[in-house]
Amino acid sequence: MRAILGRTALIAVPALFLGYFFVYPVGSILVEAASGEGGLDFLLSRSTAGTLWFTLWQAAASTVLTLAVAFPLTWVVSTFEFPGRRTVLAIVTVPFVLPSVVVASAFIALGLRDSIVAILVAHVFFNVSVVVRTVTTVWARLDRAPIEAARTLGASPWAAFRRITLPMLSPSIAAASSIVFLLCFTSFGIVLLLGGLRLRTIEVEIYQRVTTFLDLPAAGALALVQLVGITGVMVIYALVQERRSRRLHLRSEHQVLRRPRGRERSWIWAIVGGTVALTLVPPAMLVARSLQSSAAGWRFLADPAPLAVDPGSAIGNSLQAAAIAALIALAIGVPAAIVVSRAAPAWGRWLDVVVMLPLGTSAVTIGLGFLVALDRPVDLRTAPIIVPIAHALVAIPFVVRAVLPTIRSIRTVLRDAAAVLGASPARVWREIDLPLMARAVGVAGGFAAAVSLGEFGATAFIVRPGTITVPTLIYRLLGRPGAVTFSGAMAMSVILMVMVAGLVMSLDRLRAGDLGAF
């Protein structure tokens, strides 16, 4: 009986949370779009067609440019073992974990704004690590025997790559491309801050429709179009993966990677040096701009009377929201991962898709859904807890992805042996599963906190004066005139960058320990 109740609770808690805080708000937006007046007319307008086209082509262009910029470094770290290889991978990962408002602030500090070039360059900077990390995971472990056989038979390096390596890498390249495209398609903070008034994606248009024009039907209609677009991308990706997926003979990295020879060393250091320099220039410029005029921005933060907002309170609000969001994400994500891992294969795939849906839905849509729907049965829209709940909803898919592989790796024979010896399901969980999952759960909780610290899209809708977070304060500072206020925004961006980067570096050490333990 206890086992049945335990399994029911594992299913019920994530289902109720996702049902009320995701399905219900998003469904309310769809109802608003279908029943409201003017939504269809707005969708058919010429300006909306321009917004849809810009959203589509800038995402496609950003994806192509990201692949082109990331490929040389991906080749280097997937082929060669050299001093500092892991450090290079860590450095190029930093931009991806930086909040979007920090990335946008860094490019504003470089003088890039109000142009498509600024948006595309920022997207490339933000997403290079997605390609490097995703493709390297496979490429650095590919068995080189087929490639060496082709070279022995007279194939050129390019022919061997095109006919052997590239087909084996195509699923991982498709995965990386789809992730980058979705991130650029739903880009909000970068486009909002770097696009000016002319360049707007669907995300930015939804935000402006609500905050400037109070036009919920039009915003709901746009959110519906965005959901359809995201779903289409996910379906295309699934079809590509199904057609191109193949069993690969993967080896450990130390068996595949080799020491560079001759001119290869020059190529490696040129590629690594150039990529790392491009990665570090925007954050370095951000720090430099915050220190201009005798650190006027930092002095402004120390006495922010004109703002009526205490930066210290914003930092405290962000840290508090991150801690609560991490706890909520773990409370929902870990049971969801357990249910997915123990379900039958067919059911497990469907449950996994359902749990991952918040990741495929824009944060702006989620924030708008909260604003539209969460006034009943209890009005939560002004409650302080709503901010960490929104952050947790965005972070839950990351928790599931971090914990699920570890749960699946736990051998069933350990649980069965404990049960035969008389251990209850609760004791089996406490003494077998939990110790083996501890590191993965710690990494998942830390990553959820990092996601919360940088979350801006949903927060922009639901934040209140008493719950202002660091990203929303940066946005407000950038919207005010004056060189001192601008320097203050740069200083706040540096603070947020240090907070997130420090947390992620700690997670890297914990993750490394986890890998070594298994």
Coordinates of C-alpha atoms in Angstrom, one line a residue:
M1 CA 0.0 0.0 0.0
R2 CA 2.8 2.4 0.9
A3 CA 4.5 1.7 -2.5
I4 CA 1.3 2.5 -4.4
L5 CA 0.9 5.7 -2.4
G6 CA 4.5 6.6 -3.0
R7 CA 4.2 6.1 -6.8
T8 CA 1.0 8.1 -6.9
A9 CA 2.6 11.0 -5.1
L10 CA 5.6 10.9 -7.5
I11 CA 3.2 11.3 -10.4
A12 CA 0.7 13.6 -8.8
V13 CA 3.0 16.3 -7.5
P14 CA 4.7 17.1 -10.9
A15 CA 1.3 16.7 -12.7
L16 CA -0.5 19.1 -10.5
F17 CA 2.3 21.7 -10.6
L18 CA 2.7 21.6 -14.4
G19 CA -1.0 21.5 -14.9
Y20 CA -1.7 24.6 -12.8
F21 CA 1.4 26.7 -13.5
F22 CA 2.0 25.7 -17.2
V23 CA -1.0 24.0 -19.0
Y24 CA -3.6 26.3 -17.4
P25 CA -1.8 29.6 -18.1
V26 CA -0.7 28.7 -21.6
G27 CA -4.2 27.3 -22.3
S28 CA -5.7 30.6 -21.1
I29 CA -3.6 32.5 -23.6
L30 CA -4.9 30.3 -26.4
V31 CA -8.5 30.9 -25.2
E32 CA -7.8 34.6 -25.1
A33 CA -6.4 34.5 -28.6
A34 CA -9.4 32.6 -29.9
S35 CA -12.1 34.6 -28.2
G36 CA -10.7 38.1 -28.1
E37 CA -11.5 40.7 -30.8
G38 CA -8.8 42.0 -33.0
G39 CA -6.4 39.2 -32.6
L40 CA -6.9 37.8 -36.0
D41 CA -6.9 41.2 -37.7
F42 CA -3.6 41.9 -36.0
L43 CA -2.1 38.7 -37.2
L44 CA -3.1 39.5 -40.7
S45 CA -1.6 43.0 -40.6
R46 CA 1.5 43.9 -42.7
S47 CA 3.5 44.9 -39.6
T48 CA 2.9 41.5 -38.0
A49 CA 4.0 39.7 -41.2
G50 CA 7.2 41.7 -41.0
T51 CA 7.7 40.7 -37.3
L52 CA 7.1 37.0 -38.1
W53 CA 9.5 37.1 -41.1
F54 CA 12.2 38.9 -39.0
T55 CA 11.9 36.4 -36.2
L56 CA 12.3 33.5 -38.6
W57 CA 15.2 34.8 -40.7
Q58 CA 17.3 36.2 -37.9
A59 CA 17.0 32.8 -36.1
A60 CA 18.1 31.0 -39.2
A61 CA 20.9 33.4 -39.9
S62 CA 22.1 33.2 -36.3
T63 CA 22.1 29.4 -36.4
V64 CA 24.1 29.3 -39.6
L65 CA 26.7 31.9 -38.3
T66 CA 26.9 30.1 -35.0
L67 CA 27.7 26.8 -36.7
A68 CA 30.3 28.5 -38.9
V69 CA 32.1 30.2 -35.9
A70 CA 31.9 27.1 -33.6
F71 CA 33.1 24.5 -36.1
P72 CA 36.8 25.2 -36.0
L73 CA 37.0 25.1 -32.2
T74 CA 34.8 22.0 -32.2
W75 CA 37.2 20.3 -34.6
V76 CA 40.2 21.2 -32.4
V77 CA 38.8 20.0 -29.1
S78 CA 37.3 16.9 -30.7
T79 CA 40.5 15.8 -32.3
F80 CA 43.5 16.9 -30.2
E81 CA 44.6 16.5 -26.6
F82 CA 46.5 19.7 -25.6
P83 CA 47.3 21.5 -22.4
G84 CA 44.3 23.7 -21.2
R85 CA 41.7 21.8 -23.3
R86 CA 39.2 21.5 -20.5
T87 CA 39.9 25.2 -19.5
V88 CA 39.1 26.2 -23.1
L89 CA 35.8 24.3 -22.9
A90 CA 34.9 26.0 -19.7
I91 CA 35.7 29.4 -21.0
V92 CA 33.6 29.1 -24.1
T93 CA 30.7 27.8 -22.0
V94 CA 30.6 31.0 -19.9
P95 CA 28.6 33.1 -22.4
F96 CA 25.8 30.6 -22.6
V97 CA 25.2 30.7 -18.8
L98 CA 25.3 34.5 -18.7
P99 CA 21.9 36.1 -18.4
S100 CA 20.7 37.6 -21.7
V101 CA 20.6 41.1 -20.2
V102 CA 24.3 40.8 -19.3
V103 CA 25.2 39.7 -22.8
A104 CA 23.2 42.6 -24.3
S105 CA 24.9 45.0 -21.9
A106 CA 28.3 43.7 -22.9
F107 CA 27.6 44.5 -26.6
I108 CA 26.1 47.9 -25.7
A109 CA 29.4 48.6 -24.0
L110 CA 31.1 47.7 -27.2
G111 CA 29.0 50.2 -29.0
L112 CA 26.8 47.6 -30.9
R113 CA 23.1 48.3 -30.6
D114 CA 20.0 49.2 -32.7
S115 CA 21.1 47.0 -35.6
I116 CA 20.7 43.5 -36.9
V117 CA 24.5 43.1 -36.8
A118 CA 24.4 43.6 -33.0
I119 CA 21.7 41.0 -32.6
L120 CA 23.4 38.4 -34.8
V121 CA 26.8 38.8 -33.2
A122 CA 25.3 38.6 -29.7
H123 CA 23.4 35.4 -30.7
V124 CA 26.6 33.8 -32.0
F125 CA 28.5 34.8 -28.8
F126 CA 25.7 33.4 -26.7
N127 CA 25.3 30.1 -28.5
V128 CA 28.7 29.0 -29.7
S129 CA 29.1 26.7 -26.6
V130 CA 25.9 24.9 -27.5
V131 CA 27.4 23.7 -30.8
V132 CA 30.9 23.0 -29.3
R133 CA 29.5 21.1 -26.3
T134 CA 26.8 19.1 -28.1
V135 CA 28.9 18.0 -31.1
T136 CA 32.2 17.4 -29.1
T137 CA 30.3 14.9 -26.9
V138 CA 30.1 12.6 -30.0
W139 CA 33.0 13.7 -32.2
A140 CA 35.6 13.3 -29.4
R141 CA 34.5 9.7 -28.9
L142 CA 34.1 8.5 -32.5
D143 CA 36.0 5.4 -33.4
R144 CA 38.7 6.6 -35.9
A145 CA 39.2 3.2 -37.5
P146 CA 36.8 3.8 -40.5
I147 CA 38.4 7.2 -41.1
E148 CA 41.9 5.7 -41.1
A149 CA 40.8 2.9 -43.4
A150 CA 39.4 5.4 -45.9
R151 CA 42.6 7.4 -45.8
T152 CA 44.6 4.2 -46.4
L153 CA 42.5 3.5 -49.5
G154 CA 43.4 7.0 -50.9
A155 CA 40.7 9.2 -49.7
S156 CA 41.7 12.8 -49.0
P157 CA 41.1 14.3 -45.5
W158 CA 38.1 16.3 -46.9
A159 CA 36.6 13.2 -48.6
A160 CA 37.0 11.1 -45.5
F161 CA 35.3 13.8 -43.4
R162 CA 32.4 14.4 -45.9
R163 CA 31.7 10.7 -46.5
I164 CA 32.4 9.2 -43.1
T165 CA 32.7 11.7 -40.2
L166 CA 29.9 14.1 -41.2
P167 CA 27.2 11.4 -41.6
M168 CA 28.1 10.1 -38.1
L169 CA 28.0 13.6 -36.7
S170 CA 24.7 14.7 -38.4
P171 CA 22.4 13.8 -35.5
S172 CA 24.4 15.8 -33.0
I173 CA 24.7 18.7 -35.5
A174 CA 21.0 18.6 -36.0
A175 CA 20.5 18.6 -32.2
A176 CA 22.8 21.6 -31.7
S177 CA 21.2 23.5 -34.7
S178 CA 17.7 23.0 -33.4
I179 CA 18.6 24.2 -29.9
V180 CA 20.3 27.3 -31.3
F181 CA 17.4 28.0 -33.6
L182 CA 14.9 27.7 -30.8
L183 CA 16.9 30.0 -28.5
C184 CA 17.2 32.6 -31.2
F185 CA 13.6 32.2 -32.3
T186 CA 12.5 32.9 -28.8
S187 CA 15.2 35.5 -28.1
F188 CA 13.9 38.3 -25.9
G189 CA 16.4 40.2 -23.7
I190 CA 19.0 40.5 -26.5
V191 CA 16.6 41.7 -29.1
L192 CA 14.8 44.0 -26.7
L193 CA 18.0 45.8 -25.7
L194 CA 19.9 45.6 -29.0
G195 CA 17.1 45.9 -31.5
G196 CA 15.9 49.3 -30.7
L197 CA 12.3 50.2 -31.8
R198 CA 12.7 48.9 -35.4
L199 CA 13.7 45.3 -34.9
R200 CA 11.3 43.1 -33.0
T201 CA 10.9 39.4 -32.7
I202 CA 7.6 37.7 -31.7
E203 CA 8.8 37.7 -28.1
V204 CA 9.4 41.4 -28.0
E205 CA 6.2 42.2 -29.8
I206 CA 4.2 40.2 -27.3
Y207 CA 5.8 42.1 -24.5
Q208 CA 5.1 45.5 -26.1
R209 CA 1.5 44.5 -26.9
V210 CA 0.9 43.9 -23.2
T211 CA 3.0 46.6 -21.5
T212 CA 2.5 49.4 -24.0
F213 CA -0.9 48.8 -25.7
L214 CA -2.7 46.5 -23.1
D215 CA -3.7 44.4 -26.2
L216 CA -4.1 40.9 -24.7
P217 CA -5.9 39.4 -27.7
A218 CA -3.1 40.4 -30.1
A219 CA -0.5 39.2 -27.6
G220 CA -2.3 35.9 -27.2
A221 CA -2.6 35.4 -31.0
L222 CA 1.2 36.0 -31.3
A223 CA 1.9 33.5 -28.5
L224 CA -0.2 31.0 -30.3
V225 CA 1.8 31.5 -33.6
Q226 CA 5.0 31.2 -31.6
L227 CA 3.8 27.9 -30.0
V228 CA 3.0 26.5 -33.4
G229 CA 6.4 27.5 -34.8
I230 CA 8.2 26.0 -31.8
T231 CA 6.2 22.8 -32.2
G232 CA 7.0 22.7 -35.9
V233 CA 10.7 23.0 -35.2
M234 CA 10.6 20.2 -32.6
V235 CA 8.6 17.9 -35.0
I236 CA 11.1 18.5 -37.8
Y237 CA 14.0 17.8 -35.4
A238 CA 12.4 14.6 -34.2
L239 CA 11.9 13.4 -37.9
V240 CA 15.5 14.3 -38.7
Q241 CA 16.8 12.5 -35.7
E242 CA 14.7 9.4 -36.5
R243 CA 16.0 9.3 -40.1
R244 CA 19.6 10.0 -39.4
S245 CA 20.1 8.3 -36.1
R246 CA 22.5 5.4 -36.1
R247 CA 24.3 3.2 -33.7
L248 CA 27.9 4.5 -33.3
H249 CA 30.9 2.7 -31.9
L250 CA 32.0 5.3 -29.3
R251 CA 35.2 5.1 -27.3
S252 CA 36.6 7.0 -24.4
E253 CA 38.2 10.4 -25.1
H254 CA 41.7 9.3 -24.1
Q255 CA 41.6 6.6 -26.7
V256 CA 40.5 8.9 -29.5
L257 CA 42.2 12.3 -28.9
R258 CA 45.8 12.6 -30.1
R259 CA 48.7 14.9 -29.6
P260 CA 49.1 17.5 -32.4
R261 CA 51.9 17.2 -34.8
G262 CA 53.9 19.8 -36.8
R263 CA 51.8 22.6 -38.2
E264 CA 48.8 21.3 -36.4
R265 CA 50.1 23.1 -33.2
S266 CA 49.9 26.5 -35.0
W267 CA 46.4 25.8 -36.2
I268 CA 45.3 24.8 -32.7
W269 CA 46.7 27.8 -31.0
A270 CA 45.4 30.2 -33.6
I271 CA 41.9 28.8 -33.4
V272 CA 41.8 28.5 -29.7
G273 CA 43.4 31.9 -29.1
G274 CA 41.0 33.6 -31.5
T275 CA 37.9 32.0 -30.1
V276 CA 38.8 32.6 -26.5
A277 CA 39.7 36.2 -27.2
L278 CA 36.4 36.8 -28.9
T279 CA 34.7 35.1 -25.9
L280 CA 36.5 37.3 -23.3
V281 CA 36.3 40.7 -25.1
P282 CA 32.6 41.5 -24.4
P283 CA 32.8 40.7 -20.6
A284 CA 36.1 42.6 -20.4
M285 CA 34.6 45.6 -22.1
L286 CA 31.6 45.4 -19.7
V287 CA 34.0 45.6 -16.7
A288 CA 35.9 48.5 -18.3
R289 CA 32.8 50.5 -19.0
S290 CA 31.6 50.0 -15.4
L291 CA 34.9 51.6 -14.2
Q292 CA 34.8 54.7 -16.5
S293 CA 34.7 58.2 -15.0
S294 CA 36.4 57.1 -11.8
A295 CA 33.9 54.2 -11.3
A296 CA 30.9 56.5 -11.4
G297 CA 28.6 53.6 -11.9
W298 CA 29.7 51.8 -8.8
R299 CA 29.4 55.0 -6.8
F300 CA 25.9 55.5 -8.2
L301 CA 24.9 52.0 -7.0
A302 CA 26.2 52.9 -3.5
D303 CA 23.8 55.9 -3.4
P304 CA 20.9 55.1 -5.8
A305 CA 18.4 57.7 -4.3
P306 CA 17.2 58.9 -7.8
L307 CA 16.2 55.3 -8.6
A308 CA 14.0 54.7 -5.6
V309 CA 15.3 51.1 -5.9
D310 CA 18.1 49.8 -3.8
P311 CA 20.5 47.6 -5.8
G312 CA 21.2 45.6 -2.6
S313 CA 17.5 44.7 -2.4
A314 CA 17.5 43.6 -6.0
I315 CA 20.5 41.4 -5.3
G316 CA 18.8 40.0 -2.2
N317 CA 15.6 39.4 -4.2
S318 CA 17.5 37.6 -6.9
L319 CA 19.4 35.4 -4.4
Q320 CA 16.2 34.6 -2.5
A321 CA 14.2 33.8 -5.7
A322 CA 17.1 31.6 -6.9
A323 CA 17.2 29.6 -3.7
I324 CA 13.4 29.1 -3.6
A325 CA 13.2 28.3 -7.4
A326 CA 16.0 25.7 -7.0
L327 CA 14.1 24.0 -4.2
I328 CA 10.8 24.0 -6.1
A329 CA 12.5 22.8 -9.3
L330 CA 14.1 19.9 -7.4
A331 CA 10.9 19.1 -5.6
I332 CA 9.1 18.8 -9.0
G333 CA 11.9 17.7 -11.3
V334 CA 13.4 14.9 -9.3
P335 CA 10.1 13.0 -8.9
A336 CA 9.3 13.6 -12.6
A337 CA 12.7 12.2 -13.6
I338 CA 12.1 9.1 -11.4
V339 CA 8.7 8.6 -13.1
V340 CA 10.2 8.9 -16.5
S341 CA 13.0 6.5 -15.7
R342 CA 10.7 3.8 -14.3
A343 CA 7.9 4.0 -16.9
A344 CA 7.6 1.7 -19.9
P345 CA 9.7 2.9 -22.8
A346 CA 6.7 4.2 -24.9
W347 CA 5.2 5.9 -21.9
G348 CA 8.6 7.2 -20.7
R349 CA 9.2 9.0 -24.1
W350 CA 5.8 10.7 -23.9
L351 CA 6.3 11.7 -20.2
D352 CA 9.7 13.0 -21.1
V353 CA 8.2 15.2 -23.8
V354 CA 5.5 16.6 -21.5
V355 CA 8.1 17.4 -18.8
M356 CA 10.3 19.2 -21.4
L357 CA 7.4 21.3 -22.8
P358 CA 8.3 24.4 -20.6
L359 CA 11.7 24.5 -22.2
G360 CA 10.1 24.7 -25.7
T361 CA 7.8 27.5 -24.6
S362 CA 9.0 31.0 -24.4
A363 CA 9.5 32.6 -21.0
V364 CA 7.5 35.6 -22.2
T365 CA 4.5 33.4 -23.0
I366 CA 4.8 31.8 -19.6
G367 CA 4.9 35.3 -17.9
L368 CA 1.9 36.5 -20.0
G369 CA 0.0 33.3 -19.0
F370 CA 0.6 34.0 -15.4
L371 CA -0.7 37.5 -15.8
V372 CA -3.8 36.3 -17.6
A373 CA -4.8 33.2 -15.6
L374 CA -3.5 33.2 -12.1
D375 CA -6.1 35.4 -10.6
R376 CA -8.3 32.5 -9.5
P377 CA -9.1 30.6 -7.4
V378 CA -6.5 32.7 -5.5
D379 CA -4.9 35.8 -7.0
L380 CA -1.2 34.9 -7.1
R381 CA -0.2 37.6 -9.6
T382 CA 1.0 40.0 -6.9
A383 CA 2.3 37.4 -4.5
P384 CA 6.1 37.4 -4.0
I385 CA 6.2 33.6 -4.5
I386 CA 5.1 34.0 -8.1
V387 CA 8.6 35.1 -9.3
P388 CA 10.4 32.0 -8.0
I389 CA 7.6 29.8 -9.3
A390 CA 8.0 31.2 -12.8
H391 CA 11.8 30.7 -12.5
A392 CA 11.3 27.1 -11.3
L393 CA 9.0 26.3 -14.2
V394 CA 11.8 27.4 -16.6
A395 CA 14.4 25.4 -14.7
I396 CA 12.5 22.1 -14.2
P397 CA 13.5 20.7 -17.7
F398 CA 17.2 21.3 -16.8
V399 CA 16.7 19.5 -13.5
V400 CA 15.2 16.5 -15.3
R401 CA 17.9 16.4 -17.9
A402 CA 20.6 16.6 -15.2
V403 CA 19.2 13.9 -12.9
L404 CA 17.7 11.4 -15.4
P405 CA 20.9 9.8 -16.7
T406 CA 22.1 9.1 -13.1
I407 CA 18.8 7.5 -12.1
R408 CA 18.9 5.3 -15.2
S409 CA 22.5 4.3 -14.5
I410 CA 21.6 2.9 -11.0
R411 CA 21.5 -0.9 -11.4
T412 CA 18.1 -2.5 -10.6
V413 CA 19.9 -5.4 -8.9
L414 CA 20.9 -3.1 -6.0
R415 CA 17.3 -2.2 -5.3
D416 CA 16.1 -5.8 -5.7
A417 CA 18.8 -7.1 -3.3
A418 CA 17.8 -4.5 -0.7
A419 CA 14.1 -5.4 -1.1
V420 CA 14.9 -9.1 -0.7
L421 CA 16.7 -8.3 2.5
G422 CA 13.5 -6.6 3.8
A423 CA 14.1 -2.9 3.1
S424 CA 11.0 -0.9 2.6
P425 CA 10.7 1.2 -0.6
A426 CA 11.4 4.3 1.4
R427 CA 14.6 2.8 2.9
V428 CA 15.7 1.6 -0.5
W429 CA 15.3 5.2 -1.8
R430 CA 17.1 6.7 1.2
E431 CA 20.1 4.3 1.3
I432 CA 20.6 3.4 -2.3
D433 CA 19.1 5.8 -4.8
L434 CA 19.7 9.1 -2.8
P435 CA 23.4 8.6 -2.1
L436 CA 24.1 7.8 -5.8
M437 CA 22.0 10.7 -7.0
A438 CA 23.3 13.2 -4.5
R439 CA 25.9 14.9 -6.8
A440 CA 23.6 15.0 -9.8
V441 CA 20.9 16.5 -7.6
G442 CA 23.4 19.1 -6.3
V443 CA 24.4 20.0 -9.9
A444 CA 20.7 20.2 -10.9
G445 CA 19.8 22.5 -8.0
G446 CA 22.8 24.8 -8.7
F447 CA 21.9 25.0 -12.4
A448 CA 18.3 25.8 -11.5
A449 CA 19.6 28.6 -9.3
A450 CA 21.7 29.9 -12.2
V451 CA 18.7 29.9 -14.5
S452 CA 16.7 31.8 -11.9
L453 CA 19.4 34.4 -11.4
G454 CA 19.4 35.3 -15.1
E455 CA 15.7 34.8 -15.9
F456 CA 14.2 38.0 -17.5
G457 CA 11.4 37.1 -20.0
A458 CA 8.8 35.8 -17.5
T459 CA 10.0 38.1 -14.7
A460 CA 9.4 41.2 -16.9
F461 CA 5.6 40.6 -16.7
I462 CA 5.2 39.6 -13.1
V463 CA 7.8 41.5 -11.1
R464 CA 6.6 44.1 -8.6
P465 CA 8.4 47.0 -6.9
G466 CA 9.1 44.8 -3.9
T467 CA 10.4 41.9 -5.9
I468 CA 12.6 43.6 -8.5
T469 CA 15.5 41.3 -9.5
V470 CA 18.9 42.2 -10.8
P471 CA 18.1 41.6 -14.5
T472 CA 14.9 43.8 -14.3
L473 CA 16.9 46.5 -12.6
I474 CA 19.5 46.4 -15.3
Y475 CA 16.8 46.8 -17.9
R476 CA 15.4 49.8 -16.0
L477 CA 18.8 51.4 -15.8
L478 CA 19.5 51.0 -19.5
G479 CA 16.1 52.7 -20.2
R480 CA 17.1 55.8 -18.4
P481 CA 19.2 58.7 -19.9
G482 CA 22.5 59.7 -18.5
A483 CA 26.1 58.5 -18.5
V484 CA 26.1 57.8 -14.8
T485 CA 23.0 55.6 -15.0
F486 CA 24.4 53.8 -18.0
S487 CA 27.6 53.1 -16.0
G488 CA 25.4 51.9 -13.1
A489 CA 23.7 49.4 -15.5
M490 CA 27.2 48.2 -16.5
A491 CA 28.2 47.8 -12.9
M492 CA 25.0 45.8 -12.1
S493 CA 25.7 43.6 -15.1
V494 CA 29.2 42.9 -13.8
I495 CA 27.7 41.9 -10.4
L496 CA 25.2 39.5 -12.1
M497 CA 27.9 38.1 -14.4
V498 CA 30.1 37.3 -11.3
M499 CA 27.2 35.8 -9.4
V500 CA 26.3 33.4 -12.3
A501 CA 29.9 32.6 -13.4
G502 CA 30.9 31.8 -9.8
L503 CA 28.0 29.5 -9.4
V504 CA 28.6 27.7 -12.7
M505 CA 32.3 27.2 -11.9
S506 CA 31.3 25.6 -8.6
L507 CA 29.0 23.3 -10.5
D508 CA 31.8 22.4 -12.9
R509 CA 33.9 21.1 -10.0
L510 CA 31.0 19.2 -8.6
R511 CA 30.2 17.7 -12.0
A512 CA 33.8 16.7 -12.5
G513 CA 33.7 14.9 -9.1
D514 CA 30.4 13.2 -10.1
L515 CA 31.9 11.9 -13.3
G516 CA 34.9 10.6 -11.5
A517 CA 32.7 8.8 -9.0
F518 CA 31.0 6.8 -11.6

